[in-house]
Amino acid sequence: MIPYGGADDPLLHGGDLAAARRLFPGAPEPFVDLSTGINPNPYPLPRFPTALFIRLPQAAAASLLAETAARAYGAPSAAHVVPAPGTQILLPLVAGLVRPGHAAILTPSYSEYSRAAVLAGHNVKMVRGINECGDATLVIVGNPNNPDGRLLSRATLLALAQDLRRRDGVLVIDEAFMDVGPPGASLAAEVPCGNVVVLRSFGKFFGVAGIRLGFAIAAPTLAERLGASLGPWAVSGPALGVGAKALADADWIERTRKRLEKAAMRLDTMLTAAGLSIVGGTNLFRLTHTLAANALFRHLGRAGIFVRAFPDNANWLRFGLPANARHWQRLDAAIASFRDR
Amino acid sequence: MIPYGGADDPLLHGGDLAAARRLFPGAPEPFVDLSTGINPNPYPLPRFPTALFIRLPQAAAASLLAETAARAYGAPSAAHVVPAPGTQILLPLVAGLVRPGHAAILTPSYSEYSRAAVLAGHNVKMVRGINECGDATLVIVGNPNNPDGRLLSRATLLALAQDLRRRDGVLVIDEAFMDVGPPGASLAAEVPCGNVVVLRSFGKFFGVAGIRLGFAIAAPTLAERLGASLGPWAVSGPALGVGAKALADADWIERTRKRLEKAAMRLDTMLTAAGLSIVGGTNLFRLTHTLAANALFRHLGRAGIFVRAFPDNANWLRFGLPANARHWQRLDAAIASFRDR
């Protein structure tokens, strides 16, 4: 297999347990994986009928999924929704909606944004603020942002989109963590303005990252182009099977939002008590700052707890949510023993 | 959802049972779906551990899949193999390996080839023979071809690749049905020549089209570009779970080849006895010619048997393999009652 550029760096993305084991060969098992921002308590998996695995994904099921997603995310209609096998695969495609030119990416950000923009032929400039976008015709922002949780207001984003429209530019808003964002902050309903593409991730909030499901929400002309690039049968049978059910389950969604909020607060308490500063985050992860980040990363790793370090930011560590009482306990004990070294 | 161009035409692709039911509302259920070239007796599905659905697809599992696929398909190494969520999604990417120019597509062919080439910016010329490729810098052929089973020799394809190399062109060989092709006909081992890309479909032969799994086999430089476009986690957990196991199961593969060969011969006998001419095909489907194609399509449909018709070829019908004794019997009876109308 050809790793995409940099896939062999276990610090570039979270979630690779084999990499964790290579880094910390003597660590106690099972590893507690806090290296991602994925809900560790997944949506209850349905029994998947065998037909979902063996038959070609059915067009009617894909349409139902798009309709349900439109309602769940607040998109104007199913014609504005493009289901895909994960948002990852959509990134180069949305970057390719604009002719190669200048792309501005708000930093810090998910490393895949710049990679996708470069793949689509753009010159990428990493910018600290919206006002530095200059003559960019492609702007990609995470909202809320990973890893720091930065949240841009609707007004700011709509003004940016309007500015981009003057030079035929496109604004891509990755709302991968908007499921746990403040109500009303999503731009999904605003895509009819024509040059805004919203990305939504299914796997993170619903805790089923393995099935690969994500969505682009955009004006029908752009949605059509993205759908054409993916072609028929883009979303697998199992993803169709759980996607529409979960996105329509308003009770589970509401309960889970509350549960994740509580868990994130509990994590804050634990981390600040240990002397870490909370830089930001979302209710699926917290970004911390500490001068001892490197030592703590290795201390936790040796205790079988894998968190996310940042090659470009030596003082940052990102913590996902522990899955259960035992994991909370192990994190607590590992942090305490670090303090008492 | 945005249908890709033409997805709403139930005759453009097989496998859409809802479309069959719309066309033939009174037909007896369950429908016998012979509209695809997918093995109706799938590889025995393993029990999928929950982790495959919830965790990000693991890099180690993706590497193992690439290694197993390289051995199964006869590729030089795993560095020549790009696992993907189906070959469908690879088509526009492989067409994009060449700068926009003239693309030649050998006709008849799978309709998605020309769509993908147009998406990648090429001017597409449908050609009847290899000698008509002219100055094309991209040539796409199915080998064996769908729907007519046309098989090009290795020598012909290698000469074509050499010719294309002189003008920096690429030859794409879709070996979606090569699992049931003659031994030694695959070009997978020849990709080091540098400008040949072989596509292999997992879902058809193994009968699990719903999980979305396919491969590009190419020289490492091209493979790297394709892998970069797909990004990390392109293949879902369930696809990783069944893919490596099935591709290493030489016994099942051999048994299945023989079983499909027998089934295809049985289908020939049944169809020719009914007065249809066999135009060609593979051991996963047969293409027939009859002046009564349209009437037979509708007769079968009303009997709950869905076969593949061709908008551009009114006298053609393609038949997939019946799954079991009951389906064989229903096909036999429906054909007999057509003859005796």
Short mmCIF file of C-alpha atoms in Angstrom, two decimals, chain A:
data_model
loop_
_atom_site.label_atom_id
_atom_site.label_comp_id
_atom_site.label_asym_id
_atom_site.label_seq_id
_atom_site.Cartn_x
_atom_site.Cartn_y
_atom_site.Cartn_z
CA MET A 1 0.00 0.00 0.00
CA ILE A 2 1.04 3.55 -0.68
CA PRO A 3 0.75 5.64 2.42
CA TYR A 4 -0.52 9.14 1.64
CA GLY A 5 2.19 11.67 2.35
CA GLY A 6 3.20 11.35 5.96
CA ALA A 7 0.88 8.52 6.99
CA ASP A 8 3.83 6.76 8.51
CA ASP A 9 4.18 9.49 11.13
CA PRO A 10 2.13 8.26 14.09
CA LEU A 11 1.95 11.80 15.44
CA LEU A 12 0.37 13.26 12.31
CA HIS A 13 -3.01 11.67 12.97
CA GLY A 14 -4.49 9.99 16.00
CA GLY A 15 -6.14 6.62 16.22
CA ASP A 16 -3.33 4.32 15.09
CA LEU A 17 -2.98 1.83 17.94
CA ALA A 18 -0.21 -0.15 16.25
CA ALA A 19 1.80 3.06 16.17
CA ALA A 20 1.09 3.58 19.87
CA ARG A 21 2.35 0.07 20.60
CA ARG A 22 5.50 0.65 18.58
CA LEU A 23 6.17 3.85 20.52
CA PHE A 24 5.43 2.27 23.91
CA PRO A 25 6.21 -1.42 23.61
CA GLY A 26 6.02 -2.23 27.34
CA ALA A 27 2.74 -0.42 28.03
CA PRO A 28 -0.09 -2.22 29.82
CA GLU A 29 -2.92 -3.43 27.60
CA PRO A 30 -5.56 -2.65 26.56
CA PHE A 31 -4.39 0.75 25.39
CA VAL A 32 -6.67 3.65 26.30
CA ASP A 33 -6.89 5.58 23.04
CA LEU A 34 -7.45 9.28 23.72
CA SER A 35 -5.62 10.31 20.56
CA THR A 36 -8.73 11.06 18.48
CA GLY A 37 -11.81 13.25 18.81
CA ILE A 38 -14.15 10.33 18.21
CA ASN A 39 -17.02 9.64 20.60
CA PRO A 40 -15.87 6.52 22.50
CA ASN A 41 -19.48 5.44 23.18
CA PRO A 42 -20.83 4.72 19.72
CA TYR A 43 -24.36 4.78 18.43
CA PRO A 44 -25.77 1.28 19.08
CA LEU A 45 -24.94 -0.65 15.93
CA PRO A 46 -28.00 -2.21 14.29
CA ARG A 47 -27.92 -5.81 13.13
CA PHE A 48 -26.77 -5.39 9.53
CA PRO A 49 -28.75 -7.53 7.06
CA THR A 50 -26.39 -9.57 4.87
CA ALA A 51 -27.86 -7.85 1.81
CA LEU A 52 -26.13 -4.61 2.84
CA PHE A 53 -22.76 -6.30 2.40
CA ILE A 54 -23.46 -8.26 -0.75
CA ARG A 55 -25.75 -6.16 -2.94
CA LEU A 56 -24.68 -2.94 -4.64
CA PRO A 57 -25.67 -0.05 -2.36
CA GLN A 58 -29.23 0.77 -3.33
CA ALA A 59 -30.05 4.18 -4.81
CA ALA A 60 -33.23 4.44 -2.74
CA ALA A 61 -31.27 3.94 0.49
CA ALA A 62 -28.75 6.59 -0.57
CA SER A 63 -31.60 9.03 -1.27
CA LEU A 64 -33.14 8.34 2.13
CA LEU A 65 -29.77 8.94 3.77
CA ALA A 66 -29.38 12.28 1.95
CA GLU A 67 -32.88 13.36 3.02
CA THR A 68 -32.28 12.39 6.64
CA ALA A 69 -28.91 14.13 6.65
CA ALA A 70 -30.45 17.29 5.19
CA ARG A 71 -32.94 17.39 8.08
CA ALA A 72 -30.38 16.50 10.76
CA TYR A 73 -27.82 19.07 9.61
CA GLY A 74 -30.28 21.79 8.61
CA ALA A 75 -29.46 21.77 4.91
CA PRO A 76 -32.15 23.24 2.65
CA SER A 77 -32.87 19.91 0.91
CA ALA A 78 -31.43 16.55 -0.08
CA ALA A 79 -30.31 18.14 -3.36
CA HIS A 80 -27.81 20.10 -1.27
CA VAL A 81 -26.33 16.97 0.34
CA VAL A 82 -23.62 14.69 -1.05
CA PRO A 83 -23.06 11.50 0.97
CA ALA A 84 -19.49 10.22 0.74
CA PRO A 85 -17.30 7.49 2.20
CA GLY A 86 -15.91 9.91 4.79
CA THR A 87 -15.17 13.63 4.57
CA GLN A 88 -11.47 12.82 4.12
CA ILE A 89 -12.04 11.74 0.53
CA LEU A 90 -14.11 14.90 -0.09
CA LEU A 91 -11.31 17.32 0.85
CA PRO A 92 -9.34 17.18 -2.46
CA LEU A 93 -12.66 17.24 -4.35
CA VAL A 94 -13.96 20.39 -2.65
CA ALA A 95 -10.52 22.00 -3.05
CA GLY A 96 -10.85 21.15 -6.76
CA LEU A 97 -14.12 23.08 -7.10
CA VAL A 98 -11.98 26.20 -7.61
CA ARG A 99 -9.44 26.66 -10.39
CA PRO A 100 -5.87 26.43 -9.04
CA GLY A 101 -4.90 29.69 -7.37
CA HIS A 102 -4.22 30.91 -3.88
CA ALA A 103 -5.70 29.00 -0.97
CA ALA A 104 -5.77 30.36 2.55
CA ILE A 105 -6.00 28.00 5.49
CA LEU A 106 -6.63 29.27 8.95
CA THR A 107 -3.98 27.93 11.29
CA PRO A 108 -3.78 25.98 13.52
CA SER A 109 -5.80 23.41 11.65
CA TYR A 110 -6.24 19.82 10.65
CA SER A 111 -3.17 18.93 8.55
CA GLU A 112 -5.24 17.43 5.74
CA TYR A 113 -6.61 20.82 4.64
CA SER A 114 -3.33 22.05 3.24
CA ARG A 115 -2.50 18.65 1.76
CA ALA A 116 -5.84 18.59 -0.09
CA ALA A 117 -5.42 22.16 -1.35
CA VAL A 118 -1.93 21.40 -2.66
CA LEU A 119 -3.26 18.24 -4.36
CA ALA A 120 -5.87 20.36 -6.12
CA GLY A 121 -3.10 22.61 -7.45
CA HIS A 122 -3.37 25.60 -5.13
CA ASN A 123 -0.61 27.66 -3.60
CA VAL A 124 -1.33 27.42 0.09
CA LYS A 125 -0.82 30.20 2.58
CA MET A 126 -1.34 29.43 6.25
CA VAL A 127 -2.99 32.45 7.88
CA ARG A 128 -3.61 33.43 11.50
CA GLY A 129 -6.83 35.32 10.86
CA ILE A 130 -9.64 35.75 8.37
CA ASN A 131 -8.37 39.25 7.55
CA GLU A 132 -5.16 37.75 6.13
CA CYS A 133 -6.90 35.78 3.37
CA GLY A 134 -5.82 38.35 0.77
CA ASP A 135 -6.64 37.34 -2.79
CA ALA A 136 -7.24 33.68 -1.95
CA THR A 137 -9.97 32.02 -4.02
CA LEU A 138 -10.17 29.04 -1.68
CA VAL A 139 -10.44 29.33 2.09
CA ILE A 140 -10.70 26.30 4.35
CA VAL A 141 -11.62 26.63 8.00
CA GLY A 142 -12.58 24.13 10.66
CA ASN A 143 -15.55 25.38 12.66
CA PRO A 144 -15.36 24.57 15.50
CA ASN A 145 -11.70 24.11 14.73
CA ASN A 146 -9.53 21.10 15.44
CA PRO A 147 -7.42 21.15 17.59
CA ASP A 148 -8.10 24.47 19.36
CA GLY A 149 -11.89 24.67 19.16
CA ARG A 150 -11.81 28.15 17.61
CA LEU A 151 -15.34 29.11 16.59
CA LEU A 152 -16.03 31.71 13.93
CA SER A 153 -19.35 33.50 14.02
CA ARG A 154 -21.93 33.13 11.27
CA ALA A 155 -21.59 36.82 10.48
CA THR A 156 -17.81 36.53 10.04
CA LEU A 157 -18.15 33.50 7.80
CA LEU A 158 -20.95 34.98 5.70
CA ALA A 159 -18.93 38.16 5.17
CA LEU A 160 -15.94 36.07 4.14
CA ALA A 161 -18.11 34.07 1.72
CA GLN A 162 -19.42 37.30 0.20
CA ASP A 163 -15.88 38.60 -0.21
CA LEU A 164 -14.83 35.33 -1.89
CA ARG A 165 -17.83 35.45 -4.20
CA ARG A 166 -16.48 38.66 -5.77
CA ARG A 167 -13.53 36.69 -7.16
CA ASP A 168 -15.38 33.41 -7.80
CA GLY A 169 -13.88 31.88 -4.69
CA VAL A 170 -15.22 29.15 -2.44
CA LEU A 171 -15.34 28.93 1.34
CA VAL A 172 -15.04 25.42 2.78
CA ILE A 173 -16.22 25.07 6.36
CA ASP A 174 -15.34 21.77 7.98
CA GLU A 175 -18.00 21.25 10.64
CA ALA A 176 -16.61 17.86 11.64
CA PHE A 177 -17.22 18.72 15.31
CA MET A 178 -20.32 20.90 14.90
CA ASP A 179 -22.52 18.13 16.34
CA VAL A 180 -21.17 19.24 19.71
CA GLY A 181 -20.99 22.93 18.74
CA PRO A 182 -23.32 25.68 19.94
CA PRO A 183 -26.84 25.46 18.49
CA GLY A 184 -27.31 27.68 15.47
CA ALA A 185 -23.62 27.97 14.64
CA SER A 186 -23.72 25.72 11.57
CA LEU A 187 -23.64 27.28 8.12
CA ALA A 188 -25.46 24.33 6.53
CA ALA A 189 -28.61 26.38 5.94
CA GLU A 190 -26.62 29.14 4.18
CA VAL A 191 -25.20 27.10 1.31
CA PRO A 192 -27.76 28.47 -1.20
CA CYS A 193 -25.59 31.63 -1.23
CA GLY A 194 -23.65 29.61 -3.78
CA ASN A 195 -20.00 29.43 -2.76
CA VAL A 196 -20.05 27.84 0.69
CA VAL A 197 -19.36 24.15 1.14
CA VAL A 198 -20.00 22.65 4.57
CA LEU A 199 -18.46 19.30 5.47
CA ARG A 200 -20.06 17.11 8.11
CA SER A 201 -18.50 14.02 9.59
CA PHE A 202 -20.73 11.15 10.68
CA GLY A 203 -18.14 8.93 12.35
CA LYS A 204 -16.91 11.29 15.06
CA PHE A 205 -20.08 12.22 16.94
CA PHE A 206 -21.78 8.88 16.33
CA GLY A 207 -18.59 7.03 17.23
CA VAL A 208 -18.44 4.83 14.14
CA ALA A 209 -15.35 6.05 12.31
CA GLY A 210 -14.73 2.63 10.77
CA ILE A 211 -17.72 2.67 8.44
CA ARG A 212 -16.52 5.82 6.59
CA LEU A 213 -19.40 8.22 6.17
CA GLY A 214 -19.40 11.96 5.70
CA PHE A 215 -21.27 14.64 3.79
CA ALA A 216 -20.69 17.74 1.74
CA ILE A 217 -23.47 20.31 1.91
CA ALA A 218 -23.46 22.81 -0.92
CA ALA A 219 -25.53 24.59 -3.54
CA PRO A 220 -26.97 22.03 -6.00
CA THR A 221 -24.57 23.00 -8.81
CA LEU A 222 -21.55 22.33 -6.61
CA ALA A 223 -23.18 19.31 -4.98
CA GLU A 224 -23.79 17.86 -8.42
CA ARG A 225 -20.12 18.23 -9.35
CA LEU A 226 -19.00 16.55 -6.13
CA GLY A 227 -21.55 13.75 -6.56
CA ALA A 228 -20.37 13.20 -10.13
CA SER A 229 -16.77 12.77 -8.97
CA LEU A 230 -17.80 10.18 -6.40
CA GLY A 231 -20.00 8.34 -8.88
CA PRO A 232 -22.70 5.80 -8.04
CA TRP A 233 -22.43 3.54 -4.97
CA ALA A 234 -20.05 5.87 -3.15
CA VAL A 235 -21.42 4.98 0.28
CA SER A 236 -21.22 1.35 1.42
CA GLY A 237 -24.20 -0.77 2.39
CA PRO A 238 -23.31 -0.87 6.11
CA ALA A 239 -22.87 2.94 6.15
CA LEU A 240 -26.30 3.32 4.52
CA GLY A 241 -27.67 0.90 7.11
CA VAL A 242 -26.60 2.84 10.18
CA GLY A 243 -26.46 6.40 8.75
CA ALA A 244 -30.12 7.14 8.14
CA LYS A 245 -31.19 5.46 11.38
CA ALA A 246 -28.72 7.34 13.57
CA LEU A 247 -29.24 10.76 11.97
CA ALA A 248 -32.99 10.46 12.58
CA ASP A 249 -32.56 9.45 16.23
CA ALA A 250 -33.12 12.87 17.83
CA ASP A 251 -33.30 11.38 21.34
CA TRP A 252 -29.93 9.70 21.13
CA ILE A 253 -28.41 12.81 19.58
CA GLU A 254 -29.71 15.06 22.36
CA ARG A 255 -28.73 12.65 25.17
CA THR A 256 -25.28 12.22 23.64
CA ARG A 257 -24.68 15.96 23.34
CA LYS A 258 -25.41 16.33 27.06
CA ARG A 259 -23.34 13.32 28.02
CA LEU A 260 -20.34 14.55 26.00
CA GLU A 261 -20.64 18.02 27.53
CA LYS A 262 -20.47 16.52 31.03
CA ALA A 263 -17.57 14.27 30.07
CA ALA A 264 -15.63 17.21 28.62
CA MET A 265 -16.14 19.19 31.83
CA ARG A 266 -14.95 16.25 33.88
CA LEU A 267 -11.86 16.07 31.66
CA ASP A 268 -11.23 19.80 32.20
CA THR A 269 -11.35 19.32 35.95
CA MET A 270 -8.94 16.42 35.83
CA LEU A 271 -6.49 18.14 33.48
CA THR A 272 -6.45 21.53 35.18
CA ALA A 273 -6.01 19.87 38.58
CA ALA A 274 -2.89 18.32 37.09
CA GLY A 275 -1.58 21.76 36.18
CA LEU A 276 -2.39 21.72 32.47
CA SER A 277 -3.93 24.78 30.83
CA ILE A 278 -6.93 24.25 28.60
CA VAL A 279 -6.22 26.03 25.30
CA GLY A 280 -9.60 25.13 23.87
CA GLY A 281 -11.36 22.25 22.21
CA THR A 282 -14.82 20.86 21.69
CA ASN A 283 -16.87 18.47 23.78
CA LEU A 284 -15.17 15.61 21.92
CA PHE A 285 -11.61 16.62 22.83
CA ARG A 286 -9.63 19.15 24.79
CA LEU A 287 -6.40 20.83 23.75
CA THR A 288 -4.01 21.52 26.60
CA HIS A 289 -0.82 23.52 27.00
CA THR A 290 2.00 22.50 29.29
CA LEU A 291 5.75 22.95 29.20
CA ALA A 292 5.94 19.28 30.23
CA ALA A 293 3.94 18.09 27.20
CA ASN A 294 6.63 15.83 25.83
CA ALA A 295 7.37 14.20 29.19
CA LEU A 296 3.65 13.78 29.91
CA PHE A 297 3.02 12.27 26.45
CA ARG A 298 5.67 9.64 27.16
CA HIS A 299 4.57 9.10 30.76
CA LEU A 300 0.99 8.50 29.64
CA GLY A 301 2.15 6.30 26.77
CA ARG A 302 4.13 4.08 29.11
CA ALA A 303 0.96 3.80 31.21
CA GLY A 304 -0.93 2.61 28.11
CA ILE A 305 -2.71 5.90 27.45
CA PHE A 306 -2.29 7.32 23.96
CA VAL A 307 -2.93 11.02 23.54
CA ARG A 308 -2.26 13.34 20.61
CA ALA A 309 0.97 15.29 20.42
CA PHE A 310 1.74 17.96 17.83
CA PRO A 311 5.05 17.98 15.99
CA ASP A 312 4.66 21.71 15.31
CA ASN A 313 3.58 22.61 18.81
CA ALA A 314 5.79 21.01 21.42
CA ASN A 315 3.73 22.28 24.35
CA TRP A 316 0.37 20.99 23.19
CA LEU A 317 -1.40 17.73 23.99
CA ARG A 318 -4.90 16.86 22.87
CA PHE A 319 -7.07 14.56 24.97
CA GLY A 320 -10.08 12.66 23.68
CA LEU A 321 -12.75 11.41 26.08
CA PRO A 322 -12.24 8.22 28.09
CA ALA A 323 -14.82 5.56 27.22
CA ASN A 324 -15.73 4.23 30.66
CA ALA A 325 -15.04 4.30 34.40
CA ARG A 326 -11.96 2.12 34.05
CA HIS A 327 -10.46 4.44 31.42
CA TRP A 328 -11.20 7.54 33.49
CA GLN A 329 -9.55 5.86 36.44
CA ARG A 330 -6.44 4.93 34.47
CA LEU A 331 -6.12 8.47 33.13
CA ASP A 332 -6.56 9.91 36.61
CA ALA A 333 -3.97 7.55 38.11
CA ALA A 334 -1.47 8.17 35.30
CA ILE A 335 -1.77 11.95 35.66
CA ALA A 336 -1.44 11.71 39.45
CA SER A 337 1.69 9.59 39.18
CA PHE A 338 3.14 12.12 36.71
CA ARG A 339 2.59 14.93 39.18
CA ASP A 340 4.15 12.88 41.99
CA ARG A 341 7.21 11.82 40.01
#
